[in-house]
Amino acid sequence: MAESQAPSPAETVAAGPVRPGPPPKPLGNQGNEFKTGDHVVYPTHGVGQVQGIESMAVAGAELKVIIVTFEENRMTLRVPLNKAASSGLRKLANRDMMGEALETLKGRARIKRTMWSRRAQEYEQKINSGDPVQIAEVVRDLHRNAGQPDQSFSERQIYELAMDRLAAEVAAIDGSDKNAAMNKLLEHLKG
């Protein structure tokens, strides 16, 4: 008599209805080939530049890492090559994606009536997503024109961080400086 075996976890998952989520939205010139000198975006740090790829010995194993420097923060980051995509490291957004982000700035601000701490958390998640469209939403929602009420200190900090991240990527894409990129963003905000 043959014993029936319980299905393995992999079989159990495969047997159930598979509802794949939407595919991740491509943010730009995707591809795992990072070259020295490329400008890249790391979600929590913004725009950096690839200095090279090198091998390191970690726990007795050989590990290839991408070396990224962030001039503004005077910081160097080493991202394992095999974890680059899952860490969120990506090339700069393409012009279409940045165009979508700039159009987002022209939209009407969405003002939520939830507690500030909750909104602040949502804004920071959007900024740290690395997605230029989500960062543009934060800039749009927190931007204040003349004649509007002043921002709190924490609102201003989040706004400036989002504006800085977006301007850095616009500057890298356009080959301009950050001040020119800031002016471009402000023009779109006036919409």
Short mmCIF file of N, CA and C in Angstrom, two decimals:
data_model
loop_
_atom_site.label_atom_id
_atom_site.label_comp_id
_atom_site.label_asym_id
_atom_site.label_seq_id
_atom_site.Cartn_x
_atom_site.Cartn_y
_atom_site.Cartn_z
N MET A 1 0.83 -1.17 0.00
CA MET A 1 0.00 0.00 0.00
C MET A 1 0.89 1.25 0.00
N ALA A 2 0.66 2.17 -0.91
CA ALA A 2 1.48 3.38 -0.99
C ALA A 2 0.94 4.44 -0.05
N GLU A 3 1.87 5.06 0.65
CA GLU A 3 1.45 6.14 1.56
C GLU A 3 1.30 7.42 0.75
N SER A 4 0.30 8.20 1.09
CA SER A 4 0.18 9.48 0.40
C SER A 4 1.04 10.49 1.13
N GLN A 5 1.77 11.24 0.38
CA GLN A 5 2.64 12.24 0.98
C GLN A 5 1.96 13.60 0.89
N ALA A 6 2.23 14.39 1.90
CA ALA A 6 1.70 15.76 1.88
C ALA A 6 2.42 16.53 0.78
N PRO A 7 1.72 17.38 0.08
CA PRO A 7 2.38 18.15 -0.97
C PRO A 7 3.41 19.10 -0.37
N SER A 8 4.47 19.32 -1.11
CA SER A 8 5.50 20.25 -0.65
C SER A 8 4.93 21.66 -0.70
N PRO A 9 5.53 22.59 0.03
CA PRO A 9 5.03 23.97 -0.02
C PRO A 9 5.01 24.54 -1.43
N ALA A 10 6.00 24.16 -2.25
CA ALA A 10 6.04 24.67 -3.62
C ALA A 10 4.84 24.16 -4.42
N GLU A 11 4.49 22.88 -4.20
CA GLU A 11 3.34 22.32 -4.91
C GLU A 11 2.05 22.96 -4.43
N THR A 12 1.95 23.23 -3.14
CA THR A 12 0.75 23.84 -2.59
C THR A 12 0.53 25.21 -3.21
N VAL A 13 1.60 25.98 -3.29
CA VAL A 13 1.49 27.32 -3.86
C VAL A 13 1.10 27.23 -5.33
N ALA A 14 1.75 26.30 -6.05
CA ALA A 14 1.48 26.17 -7.48
C ALA A 14 0.06 25.69 -7.74
N ALA A 15 -0.51 24.90 -6.81
CA ALA A 15 -1.83 24.35 -7.04
C ALA A 15 -2.92 25.40 -6.89
N GLY A 16 -2.69 26.40 -6.06
CA GLY A 16 -3.69 27.43 -5.82
C GLY A 16 -3.77 28.39 -6.99
N PRO A 17 -4.80 29.23 -6.99
CA PRO A 17 -4.92 30.19 -8.08
C PRO A 17 -3.76 31.19 -8.01
N VAL A 18 -3.12 31.37 -9.10
CA VAL A 18 -1.98 32.28 -9.15
C VAL A 18 -2.48 33.62 -9.67
N ARG A 19 -2.34 34.62 -8.85
CA ARG A 19 -2.74 35.97 -9.25
C ARG A 19 -1.51 36.85 -9.23
N PRO A 20 -0.81 36.88 -10.32
CA PRO A 20 0.39 37.71 -10.30
C PRO A 20 0.01 39.18 -10.19
N GLY A 21 0.81 39.91 -9.43
CA GLY A 21 0.58 41.34 -9.31
C GLY A 21 0.98 42.00 -10.61
N PRO A 22 0.72 43.28 -10.71
CA PRO A 22 1.12 43.96 -11.94
C PRO A 22 2.64 43.92 -12.06
N PRO A 23 3.14 43.81 -13.26
CA PRO A 23 4.60 43.79 -13.41
C PRO A 23 5.17 45.11 -12.93
N PRO A 24 6.38 45.08 -12.39
CA PRO A 24 6.97 46.33 -11.93
C PRO A 24 7.07 47.33 -13.08
N LYS A 25 6.79 48.57 -12.78
CA LYS A 25 6.81 49.63 -13.77
C LYS A 25 8.27 49.93 -14.13
N PRO A 26 8.64 49.85 -15.41
CA PRO A 26 10.02 50.18 -15.74
C PRO A 26 10.25 51.67 -15.51
N LEU A 27 11.33 52.00 -14.82
CA LEU A 27 11.57 53.39 -14.46
C LEU A 27 12.51 54.10 -15.42
N GLY A 28 13.01 53.42 -16.37
CA GLY A 28 13.90 54.13 -17.26
C GLY A 28 14.71 53.17 -18.08
N ASN A 29 15.94 53.53 -18.32
CA ASN A 29 16.82 52.73 -19.14
C ASN A 29 17.28 51.53 -18.33
N GLN A 30 16.41 50.54 -18.24
CA GLN A 30 16.71 49.40 -17.40
C GLN A 30 17.76 48.53 -18.08
N GLY A 31 18.31 47.67 -17.33
CA GLY A 31 19.35 46.78 -17.80
C GLY A 31 20.33 46.64 -16.67
N ASN A 32 20.90 45.48 -16.55
CA ASN A 32 21.80 45.25 -15.43
C ASN A 32 23.22 45.64 -15.75
N GLU A 33 23.45 46.16 -16.94
CA GLU A 33 24.81 46.50 -17.29
C GLU A 33 25.13 47.92 -16.83
N PHE A 34 25.79 48.01 -15.70
CA PHE A 34 26.21 49.31 -15.18
C PHE A 34 27.66 49.50 -15.57
N LYS A 35 27.96 50.66 -16.12
CA LYS A 35 29.33 50.94 -16.55
C LYS A 35 29.90 52.11 -15.75
N THR A 36 31.20 52.13 -15.64
CA THR A 36 31.88 53.22 -14.96
C THR A 36 31.48 54.54 -15.60
N GLY A 37 31.11 55.49 -14.77
CA GLY A 37 30.70 56.81 -15.25
C GLY A 37 29.20 56.97 -15.41
N ASP A 38 28.45 55.86 -15.41
CA ASP A 38 26.99 55.95 -15.52
C ASP A 38 26.40 56.66 -14.30
N HIS A 39 25.40 57.48 -14.55
CA HIS A 39 24.63 58.04 -13.44
C HIS A 39 23.53 57.05 -13.12
N VAL A 40 23.34 56.77 -11.85
CA VAL A 40 22.33 55.81 -11.40
C VAL A 40 21.54 56.42 -10.26
N VAL A 41 20.42 55.79 -9.93
CA VAL A 41 19.59 56.25 -8.81
C VAL A 41 19.48 55.11 -7.81
N TYR A 42 19.81 55.42 -6.57
CA TYR A 42 19.59 54.48 -5.47
C TYR A 42 18.45 55.09 -4.65
N PRO A 43 17.35 54.36 -4.45
CA PRO A 43 16.13 54.95 -3.89
C PRO A 43 16.31 55.81 -2.65
N THR A 44 17.09 55.38 -1.69
CA THR A 44 17.17 56.15 -0.45
C THR A 44 18.25 57.23 -0.46
N HIS A 45 19.06 57.29 -1.53
CA HIS A 45 20.13 58.28 -1.57
C HIS A 45 20.09 59.21 -2.77
N GLY A 46 19.30 58.87 -3.78
CA GLY A 46 19.20 59.73 -4.95
C GLY A 46 20.20 59.37 -6.03
N VAL A 47 20.64 60.40 -6.77
CA VAL A 47 21.51 60.20 -7.93
C VAL A 47 22.96 60.06 -7.51
N GLY A 48 23.59 59.03 -8.03
CA GLY A 48 25.01 58.80 -7.79
C GLY A 48 25.69 58.43 -9.10
N GLN A 49 26.99 58.19 -9.03
CA GLN A 49 27.73 57.83 -10.23
C GLN A 49 28.50 56.54 -9.98
N VAL A 50 28.43 55.63 -10.96
CA VAL A 50 29.15 54.35 -10.85
C VAL A 50 30.64 54.62 -11.02
N GLN A 51 31.42 54.17 -10.04
CA GLN A 51 32.87 54.32 -10.11
C GLN A 51 33.54 53.07 -10.66
N GLY A 52 32.80 51.97 -10.64
CA GLY A 52 33.35 50.73 -11.18
C GLY A 52 32.70 49.52 -10.53
N ILE A 53 33.13 48.37 -10.99
CA ILE A 53 32.67 47.10 -10.42
C ILE A 53 33.92 46.36 -9.99
N GLU A 54 33.92 45.89 -8.76
CA GLU A 54 35.10 45.16 -8.27
C GLU A 54 34.67 43.93 -7.50
N SER A 55 35.62 43.04 -7.30
CA SER A 55 35.36 41.83 -6.52
C SER A 55 35.86 42.04 -5.11
N MET A 56 35.09 41.55 -4.16
CA MET A 56 35.47 41.62 -2.75
C MET A 56 35.34 40.24 -2.15
N ALA A 57 36.16 39.95 -1.16
CA ALA A 57 36.03 38.70 -0.43
C ALA A 57 35.15 38.98 0.78
N VAL A 58 34.00 38.31 0.84
CA VAL A 58 33.07 38.48 1.95
C VAL A 58 32.76 37.11 2.51
N ALA A 59 33.08 36.90 3.77
CA ALA A 59 32.85 35.62 4.45
C ALA A 59 33.45 34.47 3.64
N GLY A 60 34.62 34.68 3.08
CA GLY A 60 35.32 33.64 2.34
C GLY A 60 34.81 33.43 0.93
N ALA A 61 33.81 34.18 0.52
CA ALA A 61 33.26 34.04 -0.84
C ALA A 61 33.59 35.28 -1.66
N GLU A 62 33.73 35.08 -2.95
CA GLU A 62 34.00 36.19 -3.85
C GLU A 62 32.68 36.86 -4.22
N LEU A 63 32.62 38.18 -4.08
CA LEU A 63 31.38 38.92 -4.34
C LEU A 63 31.69 40.11 -5.23
N LYS A 64 30.98 40.23 -6.35
CA LYS A 64 31.15 41.40 -7.23
C LYS A 64 30.22 42.50 -6.74
N VAL A 65 30.76 43.71 -6.59
CA VAL A 65 29.98 44.84 -6.12
C VAL A 65 30.11 46.02 -7.08
N ILE A 66 29.03 46.79 -7.15
CA ILE A 66 29.02 48.03 -7.93
C ILE A 66 29.35 49.15 -6.94
N ILE A 67 30.34 49.94 -7.26
CA ILE A 67 30.73 51.05 -6.39
C ILE A 67 30.06 52.32 -6.91
N VAL A 68 29.23 52.92 -6.07
CA VAL A 68 28.49 54.13 -6.44
C VAL A 68 28.88 55.24 -5.47
N THR A 69 29.23 56.40 -6.00
CA THR A 69 29.53 57.54 -5.13
C THR A 69 28.43 58.58 -5.28
N PHE A 70 28.16 59.24 -4.16
CA PHE A 70 27.18 60.31 -4.11
C PHE A 70 27.94 61.56 -3.69
N GLU A 71 28.24 62.42 -4.67
CA GLU A 71 29.06 63.61 -4.43
C GLU A 71 28.49 64.49 -3.33
N GLU A 72 27.20 64.76 -3.40
CA GLU A 72 26.58 65.69 -2.47
C GLU A 72 26.72 65.23 -1.02
N ASN A 73 26.60 63.93 -0.80
CA ASN A 73 26.69 63.39 0.57
C ASN A 73 28.09 62.94 0.92
N ARG A 74 29.01 63.02 -0.04
CA ARG A 74 30.37 62.50 0.16
C ARG A 74 30.31 61.07 0.68
N MET A 75 29.57 60.25 -0.04
CA MET A 75 29.33 58.89 0.41
C MET A 75 29.65 57.93 -0.72
N THR A 76 30.16 56.75 -0.36
CA THR A 76 30.38 55.67 -1.32
C THR A 76 29.56 54.48 -0.88
N LEU A 77 28.87 53.88 -1.84
CA LEU A 77 28.00 52.75 -1.56
C LEU A 77 28.48 51.57 -2.40
N ARG A 78 28.53 50.39 -1.79
CA ARG A 78 28.89 49.18 -2.53
C ARG A 78 27.66 48.27 -2.54
N VAL A 79 27.13 48.04 -3.74
CA VAL A 79 25.92 47.23 -3.90
C VAL A 79 26.31 45.93 -4.59
N PRO A 80 26.00 44.77 -3.97
CA PRO A 80 26.30 43.51 -4.65
C PRO A 80 25.63 43.47 -6.03
N LEU A 81 26.38 43.07 -7.03
CA LEU A 81 25.88 43.05 -8.40
C LEU A 81 24.62 42.20 -8.52
N ASN A 82 24.59 41.06 -7.81
CA ASN A 82 23.42 40.18 -7.91
C ASN A 82 22.22 40.71 -7.13
N LYS A 83 22.39 41.76 -6.35
CA LYS A 83 21.29 42.36 -5.59
C LYS A 83 20.93 43.76 -6.10
N ALA A 84 21.55 44.17 -7.19
CA ALA A 84 21.35 45.54 -7.69
C ALA A 84 19.87 45.82 -7.98
N ALA A 85 19.22 44.93 -8.70
CA ALA A 85 17.81 45.17 -9.07
C ALA A 85 16.91 45.13 -7.84
N SER A 86 17.11 44.16 -6.96
CA SER A 86 16.23 44.04 -5.79
C SER A 86 16.46 45.17 -4.79
N SER A 87 17.64 45.79 -4.82
CA SER A 87 17.90 46.91 -3.91
C SER A 87 17.29 48.20 -4.44
N GLY A 88 16.87 48.19 -5.70
CA GLY A 88 16.26 49.38 -6.28
C GLY A 88 17.23 50.21 -7.10
N LEU A 89 18.50 49.80 -7.16
CA LEU A 89 19.48 50.54 -7.96
C LEU A 89 19.04 50.48 -9.42
N ARG A 90 18.99 51.64 -10.06
CA ARG A 90 18.55 51.68 -11.46
C ARG A 90 19.28 52.80 -12.19
N LYS A 91 19.23 52.70 -13.51
CA LYS A 91 19.77 53.78 -14.32
C LYS A 91 18.81 54.97 -14.24
N LEU A 92 19.22 56.10 -14.75
CA LEU A 92 18.36 57.28 -14.74
C LEU A 92 17.07 56.99 -15.50
N ALA A 93 16.01 57.67 -15.11
CA ALA A 93 14.74 57.54 -15.81
C ALA A 93 14.92 58.02 -17.25
N ASN A 94 14.16 57.43 -18.16
CA ASN A 94 14.24 57.90 -19.54
C ASN A 94 13.43 59.19 -19.67
N ARG A 95 13.53 59.83 -20.81
CA ARG A 95 12.85 61.13 -20.99
C ARG A 95 11.34 61.02 -20.90
N ASP A 96 10.77 59.89 -21.35
CA ASP A 96 9.32 59.70 -21.25
C ASP A 96 8.87 59.66 -19.80
N MET A 97 9.59 58.90 -18.99
CA MET A 97 9.25 58.78 -17.57
C MET A 97 9.40 60.13 -16.88
N MET A 98 10.48 60.85 -17.19
CA MET A 98 10.67 62.16 -16.57
C MET A 98 9.62 63.14 -17.07
N GLY A 99 9.21 63.01 -18.31
CA GLY A 99 8.13 63.85 -18.84
C GLY A 99 6.84 63.62 -18.07
N GLU A 100 6.57 62.35 -17.73
CA GLU A 100 5.39 62.03 -16.93
C GLU A 100 5.49 62.66 -15.54
N ALA A 101 6.69 62.62 -14.96
CA ALA A 101 6.90 63.23 -13.64
C ALA A 101 6.68 64.74 -13.71
N LEU A 102 7.19 65.38 -14.77
CA LEU A 102 7.03 66.83 -14.91
C LEU A 102 5.56 67.20 -15.13
N GLU A 103 4.83 66.36 -15.86
CA GLU A 103 3.39 66.60 -16.04
C GLU A 103 2.65 66.47 -14.71
N THR A 104 3.11 65.56 -13.86
CA THR A 104 2.51 65.38 -12.53
C THR A 104 2.60 66.68 -11.74
N LEU A 105 3.70 67.41 -11.91
CA LEU A 105 3.88 68.68 -11.18
C LEU A 105 2.82 69.70 -11.57
N LYS A 106 2.33 69.62 -12.80
CA LYS A 106 1.33 70.58 -13.27
C LYS A 106 -0.06 70.29 -12.72
N GLY A 107 -0.24 69.09 -12.20
CA GLY A 107 -1.56 68.69 -11.69
C GLY A 107 -1.95 69.43 -10.43
N ARG A 108 -3.15 69.18 -10.02
CA ARG A 108 -3.69 69.82 -8.82
C ARG A 108 -3.21 69.05 -7.59
N ALA A 109 -2.80 69.79 -6.57
CA ALA A 109 -2.31 69.16 -5.33
C ALA A 109 -3.42 68.35 -4.67
N ARG A 110 -3.06 67.18 -4.22
CA ARG A 110 -4.02 66.34 -3.49
C ARG A 110 -3.76 66.54 -2.01
N ILE A 111 -4.67 67.21 -1.36
CA ILE A 111 -4.50 67.50 0.06
C ILE A 111 -5.35 66.52 0.85
N LYS A 112 -4.66 65.73 1.64
CA LYS A 112 -5.36 64.73 2.45
C LYS A 112 -5.62 65.31 3.83
N ARG A 113 -6.68 64.87 4.42
CA ARG A 113 -7.06 65.38 5.74
C ARG A 113 -6.69 64.40 6.86
N THR A 114 -5.74 63.51 6.57
CA THR A 114 -5.31 62.58 7.62
C THR A 114 -4.30 63.27 8.52
N MET A 115 -3.95 62.61 9.60
CA MET A 115 -2.98 63.18 10.54
C MET A 115 -1.64 63.39 9.83
N TRP A 116 -0.94 64.45 10.23
CA TRP A 116 0.32 64.80 9.58
C TRP A 116 1.33 63.66 9.67
N SER A 117 1.42 62.99 10.81
CA SER A 117 2.42 61.93 10.96
C SER A 117 2.20 60.82 9.93
N ARG A 118 0.95 60.52 9.64
CA ARG A 118 0.62 59.48 8.65
C ARG A 118 0.97 59.96 7.24
N ARG A 119 0.62 61.21 6.93
CA ARG A 119 0.95 61.76 5.61
C ARG A 119 2.46 61.84 5.43
N ALA A 120 3.17 62.27 6.47
CA ALA A 120 4.63 62.38 6.40
C ALA A 120 5.25 61.03 6.09
N GLN A 121 4.73 60.00 6.72
CA GLN A 121 5.23 58.65 6.49
C GLN A 121 4.99 58.24 5.02
N GLU A 122 3.81 58.54 4.50
CA GLU A 122 3.49 58.22 3.10
C GLU A 122 4.40 59.00 2.15
N TYR A 123 4.62 60.27 2.45
CA TYR A 123 5.50 61.08 1.60
C TYR A 123 6.92 60.52 1.60
N GLU A 124 7.43 60.14 2.75
CA GLU A 124 8.78 59.60 2.83
C GLU A 124 8.89 58.27 2.08
N GLN A 125 7.84 57.45 2.14
CA GLN A 125 7.84 56.20 1.37
C GLN A 125 7.91 56.49 -0.13
N LYS A 126 7.16 57.48 -0.57
CA LYS A 126 7.18 57.84 -1.98
C LYS A 126 8.57 58.34 -2.39
N ILE A 127 9.17 59.18 -1.56
CA ILE A 127 10.50 59.70 -1.87
C ILE A 127 11.51 58.55 -1.95
N ASN A 128 11.45 57.64 -0.98
CA ASN A 128 12.40 56.53 -0.93
C ASN A 128 12.10 55.42 -1.93
N SER A 129 10.98 55.53 -2.65
CA SER A 129 10.68 54.54 -3.70
C SER A 129 11.64 54.71 -4.87
N GLY A 130 12.14 55.93 -5.04
CA GLY A 130 13.03 56.21 -6.16
C GLY A 130 12.30 56.47 -7.46
N ASP A 131 10.97 56.35 -7.47
CA ASP A 131 10.16 56.55 -8.66
C ASP A 131 9.96 58.06 -8.86
N PRO A 132 10.44 58.62 -9.98
CA PRO A 132 10.33 60.07 -10.17
C PRO A 132 8.89 60.58 -10.17
N VAL A 133 7.93 59.77 -10.63
CA VAL A 133 6.53 60.21 -10.64
C VAL A 133 6.02 60.33 -9.21
N GLN A 134 6.34 59.37 -8.35
CA GLN A 134 5.91 59.44 -6.95
C GLN A 134 6.58 60.60 -6.23
N ILE A 135 7.85 60.85 -6.53
CA ILE A 135 8.55 61.98 -5.91
C ILE A 135 7.91 63.29 -6.38
N ALA A 136 7.54 63.35 -7.66
CA ALA A 136 6.87 64.54 -8.20
C ALA A 136 5.53 64.77 -7.50
N GLU A 137 4.83 63.69 -7.15
CA GLU A 137 3.56 63.83 -6.41
C GLU A 137 3.79 64.52 -5.07
N VAL A 138 4.87 64.15 -4.38
CA VAL A 138 5.19 64.76 -3.09
C VAL A 138 5.49 66.25 -3.28
N VAL A 139 6.31 66.57 -4.28
CA VAL A 139 6.64 67.97 -4.56
C VAL A 139 5.37 68.76 -4.85
N ARG A 140 4.53 68.21 -5.72
CA ARG A 140 3.27 68.89 -6.09
C ARG A 140 2.38 69.11 -4.87
N ASP A 141 2.22 68.08 -4.05
CA ASP A 141 1.31 68.17 -2.90
C ASP A 141 1.81 69.11 -1.81
N LEU A 142 3.12 69.25 -1.67
CA LEU A 142 3.66 70.09 -0.59
C LEU A 142 4.11 71.48 -1.06
N HIS A 143 4.05 71.74 -2.36
CA HIS A 143 4.47 73.05 -2.87
C HIS A 143 3.48 74.13 -2.44
N ARG A 144 4.02 75.25 -2.00
CA ARG A 144 3.18 76.39 -1.60
C ARG A 144 3.50 77.59 -2.48
N ASN A 145 2.47 78.15 -3.06
CA ASN A 145 2.63 79.38 -3.85
C ASN A 145 2.49 80.58 -2.92
N ALA A 146 2.85 81.76 -3.43
CA ALA A 146 2.68 82.98 -2.64
C ALA A 146 1.21 83.13 -2.29
N GLY A 147 0.93 83.52 -1.07
CA GLY A 147 -0.45 83.71 -0.64
C GLY A 147 -1.06 82.48 0.00
N GLN A 148 -0.34 81.36 -0.04
CA GLN A 148 -0.84 80.15 0.62
C GLN A 148 -0.24 80.08 2.02
N PRO A 149 -0.89 79.33 2.92
CA PRO A 149 -0.37 79.24 4.28
C PRO A 149 1.05 78.66 4.32
N ASP A 150 1.79 79.10 5.30
CA ASP A 150 3.16 78.61 5.46
C ASP A 150 3.18 77.13 5.81
N GLN A 151 4.31 76.51 5.51
CA GLN A 151 4.49 75.10 5.85
C GLN A 151 5.09 74.98 7.24
N SER A 152 4.82 73.84 7.86
CA SER A 152 5.50 73.55 9.12
C SER A 152 6.95 73.18 8.79
N PHE A 153 7.78 73.13 9.80
CA PHE A 153 9.19 72.79 9.61
C PHE A 153 9.34 71.42 8.95
N SER A 154 8.60 70.43 9.44
CA SER A 154 8.75 69.07 8.90
C SER A 154 8.19 68.97 7.48
N GLU A 155 7.12 69.72 7.18
CA GLU A 155 6.60 69.75 5.80
C GLU A 155 7.65 70.32 4.86
N ARG A 156 8.28 71.40 5.31
CA ARG A 156 9.30 72.05 4.49
C ARG A 156 10.48 71.11 4.25
N GLN A 157 10.89 70.37 5.28
CA GLN A 157 12.01 69.43 5.14
C GLN A 157 11.70 68.35 4.10
N ILE A 158 10.50 67.78 4.18
CA ILE A 158 10.11 66.73 3.25
C ILE A 158 10.01 67.29 1.83
N TYR A 159 9.44 68.48 1.70
CA TYR A 159 9.33 69.14 0.40
C TYR A 159 10.71 69.35 -0.21
N GLU A 160 11.64 69.88 0.59
CA GLU A 160 12.98 70.16 0.08
C GLU A 160 13.72 68.89 -0.30
N LEU A 161 13.54 67.82 0.47
CA LEU A 161 14.17 66.54 0.14
C LEU A 161 13.64 66.01 -1.19
N ALA A 162 12.31 66.04 -1.36
CA ALA A 162 11.70 65.57 -2.61
C ALA A 162 12.16 66.43 -3.79
N MET A 163 12.16 67.73 -3.60
CA MET A 163 12.57 68.66 -4.66
C MET A 163 14.03 68.41 -5.04
N ASP A 164 14.88 68.20 -4.04
CA ASP A 164 16.30 67.95 -4.27
C ASP A 164 16.50 66.65 -5.06
N ARG A 165 15.81 65.59 -4.66
CA ARG A 165 15.94 64.29 -5.36
C ARG A 165 15.51 64.40 -6.81
N LEU A 166 14.36 65.06 -7.03
CA LEU A 166 13.84 65.19 -8.39
C LEU A 166 14.75 66.08 -9.23
N ALA A 167 15.21 67.18 -8.66
CA ALA A 167 16.10 68.10 -9.39
C ALA A 167 17.41 67.42 -9.75
N ALA A 168 17.94 66.60 -8.87
CA ALA A 168 19.20 65.91 -9.15
C ALA A 168 19.05 64.98 -10.35
N GLU A 169 17.92 64.28 -10.43
CA GLU A 169 17.72 63.38 -11.57
C GLU A 169 17.47 64.16 -12.85
N VAL A 170 16.69 65.24 -12.77
CA VAL A 170 16.45 66.08 -13.95
C VAL A 170 17.78 66.66 -14.44
N ALA A 171 18.62 67.14 -13.53
CA ALA A 171 19.91 67.71 -13.91
C ALA A 171 20.80 66.66 -14.59
N ALA A 172 20.81 65.44 -14.05
CA ALA A 172 21.63 64.38 -14.64
C ALA A 172 21.13 64.00 -16.03
N ILE A 173 19.81 63.97 -16.20
CA ILE A 173 19.23 63.61 -17.51
C ILE A 173 19.49 64.71 -18.53
N ASP A 174 19.29 65.97 -18.11
CA ASP A 174 19.46 67.11 -19.02
C ASP A 174 20.92 67.51 -19.21
N GLY A 175 21.80 67.03 -18.34
CA GLY A 175 23.20 67.44 -18.41
C GLY A 175 23.38 68.88 -17.95
N SER A 176 22.49 69.32 -17.05
CA SER A 176 22.56 70.70 -16.55
C SER A 176 22.96 70.68 -15.07
N ASP A 177 23.00 71.85 -14.46
CA ASP A 177 23.29 71.88 -13.03
C ASP A 177 21.98 71.83 -12.25
N LYS A 178 22.11 71.65 -10.94
CA LYS A 178 20.91 71.47 -10.12
C LYS A 178 20.05 72.73 -10.06
N ASN A 179 20.66 73.91 -10.09
CA ASN A 179 19.88 75.16 -10.06
C ASN A 179 18.98 75.29 -11.29
N ALA A 180 19.52 74.95 -12.46
CA ALA A 180 18.71 74.99 -13.69
C ALA A 180 17.57 73.98 -13.59
N ALA A 181 17.85 72.81 -13.02
CA ALA A 181 16.82 71.79 -12.86
C ALA A 181 15.74 72.25 -11.89
N MET A 182 16.15 72.92 -10.80
CA MET A 182 15.19 73.45 -9.82
C MET A 182 14.26 74.46 -10.50
N ASN A 183 14.86 75.35 -11.31
CA ASN A 183 14.05 76.35 -12.03
C ASN A 183 13.07 75.68 -12.98
N LYS A 184 13.51 74.62 -13.65
CA LYS A 184 12.62 73.88 -14.56
C LYS A 184 11.45 73.29 -13.78
N LEU A 185 11.72 72.72 -12.60
CA LEU A 185 10.66 72.14 -11.77
C LEU A 185 9.69 73.22 -11.31
N LEU A 186 10.23 74.38 -10.89
CA LEU A 186 9.36 75.47 -10.43
C LEU A 186 8.47 75.99 -11.56
N GLU A 187 9.00 76.02 -12.78
CA GLU A 187 8.19 76.43 -13.93
C GLU A 187 7.03 75.47 -14.15
N HIS A 188 7.30 74.18 -14.01
CA HIS A 188 6.23 73.18 -14.17
C HIS A 188 5.21 73.28 -13.03
N LEU A 189 5.67 73.63 -11.84
CA LEU A 189 4.75 73.77 -10.71
C LEU A 189 3.79 74.94 -10.93
N LYS A 190 4.27 75.98 -11.60
CA LYS A 190 3.41 77.14 -11.89
C LYS A 190 2.36 76.75 -12.92
N GLY A 191 2.70 75.71 -13.72
CA GLY A 191 1.84 75.07 -14.70
C GLY A 191 0.96 75.95 -15.43
#
